[in-house]
GROMACS .gro file of C-alpha atoms in nm:
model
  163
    1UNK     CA    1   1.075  -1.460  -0.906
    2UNK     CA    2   1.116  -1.388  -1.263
    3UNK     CA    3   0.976  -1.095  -1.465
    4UNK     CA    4   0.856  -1.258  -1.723
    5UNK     CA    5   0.642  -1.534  -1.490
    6UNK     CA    6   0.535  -1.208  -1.329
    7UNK     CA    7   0.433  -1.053  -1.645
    8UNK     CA    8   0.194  -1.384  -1.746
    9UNK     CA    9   0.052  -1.357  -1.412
   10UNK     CA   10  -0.066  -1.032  -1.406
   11UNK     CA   11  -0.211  -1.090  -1.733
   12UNK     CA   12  -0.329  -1.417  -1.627
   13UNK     CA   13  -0.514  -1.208  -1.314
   14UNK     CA   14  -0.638  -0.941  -1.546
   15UNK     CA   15  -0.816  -1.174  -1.806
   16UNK     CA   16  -0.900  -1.462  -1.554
   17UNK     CA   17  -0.905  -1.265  -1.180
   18UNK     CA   18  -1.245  -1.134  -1.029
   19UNK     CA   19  -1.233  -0.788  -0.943
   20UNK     CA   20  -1.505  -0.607  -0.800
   21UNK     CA   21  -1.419  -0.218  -0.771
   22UNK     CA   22  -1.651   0.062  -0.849
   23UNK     CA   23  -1.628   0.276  -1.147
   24UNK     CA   24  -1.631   0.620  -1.101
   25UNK     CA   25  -1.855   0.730  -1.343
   26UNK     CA   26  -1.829   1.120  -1.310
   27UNK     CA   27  -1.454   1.078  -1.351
   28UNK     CA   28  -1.279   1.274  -1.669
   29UNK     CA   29  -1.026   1.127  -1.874
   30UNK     CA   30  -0.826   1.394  -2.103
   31UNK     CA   31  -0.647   1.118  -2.294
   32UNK     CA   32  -0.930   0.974  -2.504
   33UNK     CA   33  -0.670   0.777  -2.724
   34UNK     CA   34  -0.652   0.510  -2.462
   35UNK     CA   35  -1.052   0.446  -2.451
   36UNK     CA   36  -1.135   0.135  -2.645
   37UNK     CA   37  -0.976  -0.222  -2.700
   38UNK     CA   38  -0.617  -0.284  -2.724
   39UNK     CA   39  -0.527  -0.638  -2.853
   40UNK     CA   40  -0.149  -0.770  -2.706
   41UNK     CA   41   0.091  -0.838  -2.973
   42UNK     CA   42   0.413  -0.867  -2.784
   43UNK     CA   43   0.605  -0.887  -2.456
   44UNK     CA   44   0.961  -0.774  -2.348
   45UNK     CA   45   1.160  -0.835  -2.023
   46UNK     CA   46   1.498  -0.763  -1.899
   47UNK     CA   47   1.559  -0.912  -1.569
   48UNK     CA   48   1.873  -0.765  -1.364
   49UNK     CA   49   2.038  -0.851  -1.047
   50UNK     CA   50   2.245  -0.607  -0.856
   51UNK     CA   51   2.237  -0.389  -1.145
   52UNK     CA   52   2.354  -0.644  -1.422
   53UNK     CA   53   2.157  -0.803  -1.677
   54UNK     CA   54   2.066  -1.158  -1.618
   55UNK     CA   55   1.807  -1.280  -1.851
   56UNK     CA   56   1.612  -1.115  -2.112
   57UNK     CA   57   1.382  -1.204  -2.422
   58UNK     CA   58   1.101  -1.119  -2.620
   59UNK     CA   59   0.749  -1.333  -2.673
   60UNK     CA   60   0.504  -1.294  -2.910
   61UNK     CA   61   0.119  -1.244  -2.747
   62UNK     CA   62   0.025  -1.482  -2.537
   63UNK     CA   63  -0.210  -1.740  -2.702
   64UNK     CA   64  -0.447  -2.001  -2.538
   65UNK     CA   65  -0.574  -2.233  -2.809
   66UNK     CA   66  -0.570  -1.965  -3.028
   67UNK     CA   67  -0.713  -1.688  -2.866
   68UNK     CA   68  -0.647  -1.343  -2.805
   69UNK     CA   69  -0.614  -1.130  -2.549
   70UNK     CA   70  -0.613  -0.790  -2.426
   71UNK     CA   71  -0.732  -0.484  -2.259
   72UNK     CA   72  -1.004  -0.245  -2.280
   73UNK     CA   73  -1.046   0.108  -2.163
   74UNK     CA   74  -1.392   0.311  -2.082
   75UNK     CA   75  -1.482   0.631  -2.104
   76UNK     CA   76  -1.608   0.616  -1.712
   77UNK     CA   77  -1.260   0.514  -1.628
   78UNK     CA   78  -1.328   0.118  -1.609
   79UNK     CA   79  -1.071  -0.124  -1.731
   80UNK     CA   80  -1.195  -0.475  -1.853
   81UNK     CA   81  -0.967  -0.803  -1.982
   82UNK     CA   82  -1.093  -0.989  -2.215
   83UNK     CA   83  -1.027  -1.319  -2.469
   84UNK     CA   84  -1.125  -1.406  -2.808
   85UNK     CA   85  -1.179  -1.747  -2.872
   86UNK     CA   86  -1.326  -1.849  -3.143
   87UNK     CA   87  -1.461  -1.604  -3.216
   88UNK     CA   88  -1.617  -1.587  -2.903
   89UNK     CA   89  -1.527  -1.287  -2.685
   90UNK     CA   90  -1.566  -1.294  -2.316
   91UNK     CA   91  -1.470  -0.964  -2.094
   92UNK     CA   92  -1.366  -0.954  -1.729
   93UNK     CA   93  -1.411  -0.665  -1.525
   94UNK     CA   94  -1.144  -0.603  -1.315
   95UNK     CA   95  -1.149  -0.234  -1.184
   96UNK     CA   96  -1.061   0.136  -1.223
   97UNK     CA   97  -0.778   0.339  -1.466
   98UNK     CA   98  -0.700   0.695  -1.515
   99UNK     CA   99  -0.404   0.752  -1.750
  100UNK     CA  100  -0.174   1.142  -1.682
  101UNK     CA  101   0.166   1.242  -1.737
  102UNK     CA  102   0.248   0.975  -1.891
  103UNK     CA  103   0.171   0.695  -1.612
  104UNK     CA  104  -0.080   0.462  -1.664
  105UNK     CA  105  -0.242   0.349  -1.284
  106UNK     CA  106  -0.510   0.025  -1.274
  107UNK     CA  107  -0.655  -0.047  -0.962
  108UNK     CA  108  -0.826  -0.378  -0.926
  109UNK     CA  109  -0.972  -0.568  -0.570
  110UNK     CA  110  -0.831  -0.931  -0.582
  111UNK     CA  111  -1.100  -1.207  -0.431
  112UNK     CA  112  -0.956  -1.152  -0.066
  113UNK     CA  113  -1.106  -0.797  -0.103
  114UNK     CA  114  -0.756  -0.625  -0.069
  115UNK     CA  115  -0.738  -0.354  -0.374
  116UNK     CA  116  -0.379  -0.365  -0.563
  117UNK     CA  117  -0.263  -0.082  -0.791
  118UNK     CA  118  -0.012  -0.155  -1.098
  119UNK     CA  119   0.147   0.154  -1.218
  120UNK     CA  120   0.289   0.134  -1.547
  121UNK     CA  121   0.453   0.375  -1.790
  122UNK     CA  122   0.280   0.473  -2.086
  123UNK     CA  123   0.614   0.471  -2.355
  124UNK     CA  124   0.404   0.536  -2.681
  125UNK     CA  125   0.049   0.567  -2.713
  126UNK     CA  126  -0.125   0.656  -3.081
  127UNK     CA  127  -0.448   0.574  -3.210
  128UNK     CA  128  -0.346   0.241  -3.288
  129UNK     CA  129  -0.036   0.128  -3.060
  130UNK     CA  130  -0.025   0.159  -2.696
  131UNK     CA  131   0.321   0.048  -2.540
  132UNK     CA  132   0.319   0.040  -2.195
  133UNK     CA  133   0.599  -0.085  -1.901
  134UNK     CA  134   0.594  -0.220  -1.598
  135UNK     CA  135   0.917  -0.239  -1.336
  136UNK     CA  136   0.932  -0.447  -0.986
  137UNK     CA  137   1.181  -0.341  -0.764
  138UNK     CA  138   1.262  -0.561  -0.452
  139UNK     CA  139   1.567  -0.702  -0.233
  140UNK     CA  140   1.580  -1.106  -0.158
  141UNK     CA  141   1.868  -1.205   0.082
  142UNK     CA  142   2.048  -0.935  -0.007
  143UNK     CA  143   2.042  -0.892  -0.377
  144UNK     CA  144   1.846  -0.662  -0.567
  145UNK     CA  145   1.627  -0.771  -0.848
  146UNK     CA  146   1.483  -0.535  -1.129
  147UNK     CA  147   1.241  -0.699  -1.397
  148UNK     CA  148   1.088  -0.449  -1.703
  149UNK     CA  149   0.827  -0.597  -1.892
  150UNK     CA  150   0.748  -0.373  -2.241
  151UNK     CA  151   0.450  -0.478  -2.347
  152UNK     CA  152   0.298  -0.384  -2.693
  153UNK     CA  153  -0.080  -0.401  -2.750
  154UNK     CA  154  -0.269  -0.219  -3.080
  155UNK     CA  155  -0.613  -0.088  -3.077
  156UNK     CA  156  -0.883  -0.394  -3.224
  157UNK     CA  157  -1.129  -0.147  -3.480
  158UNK     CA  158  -1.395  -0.439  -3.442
  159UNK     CA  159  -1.634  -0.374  -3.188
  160UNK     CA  160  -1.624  -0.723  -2.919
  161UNK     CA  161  -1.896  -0.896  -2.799
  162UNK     CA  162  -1.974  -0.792  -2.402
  163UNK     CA  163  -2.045  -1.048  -2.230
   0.00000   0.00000   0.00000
């Protein structure tokens, strides 16, 4: 299990998954910077074992036949993916967000109706860059494995297509 294959499937679920919770539209989010698209320009991991560094690198965004991808934030505290292809933008809902302290939480229900929650750090967020990271923790016959993905994503002014 690999950060990085991690990373791509998370991102992979977010833009492609089907997730069906409710929004919670009387919900109020004091850090309006994160409302709006945020296009993914770049990925990070370090991967360590038993404390030491085993593999690490750096990818640019992930890119289907040329699209795009990324995130975007509501104002009601729903979180969509979508993709640009094209041209052509197509958004995904996938659940609910609220972003404090610093901690960015996204909770999504995967097609066997069990709701997940990803908690990632929020390391820099402006009105055009959002940085956020995500580490797994867990123990495999006895070694323990620690993956950080730093992924980089900056606010799209265009307004996308909903569809």
């Amino acid at each position: 299990k690999t950060g990085n294959h991690h990373l791509c499937a998370l991102l992979c679920a977010l833009v492609l998954g089907l997730c069906f919770t409710a929004c919670e539209e009387d919900s109020d989010y004091p850090a309006y910077y994160i409302h709006g698209y945020w296009k993914i320009i770049s990925s990070e991991y370090q991967e360590y074992v038993n404390g030491e560094l085993y593999d690490e690198g750096y990818e640019n965004a992930p890119s289907i036949l040329g699209s795009t991808m990324g995130l975007r934030f509501d104002k009601d505290g729903c979180y969509y993916a979508w993709v640009d292809v094209a041209g052509f933008t197509f958004s995904e809902y996938c659940g609910t967000y609220s972003y404090s302290n610093g901690e960015l939480e996204m909770t999504s229900e995967t097609e066997d109706g069990v709701e997940e929650t990803t908690v990632t750090k929020v390391e820099e967020l402006t009105n055009r860059k959002l940085i956020i990271v995500y580490t797994e923790e867990y123990t495999e016959n006895g070694d323990k494995y620690r993956s950080v993905e730093r992924i980089t994503l900056h606010r799209v002014q265009k307004e996308l297509a909903r569809r």
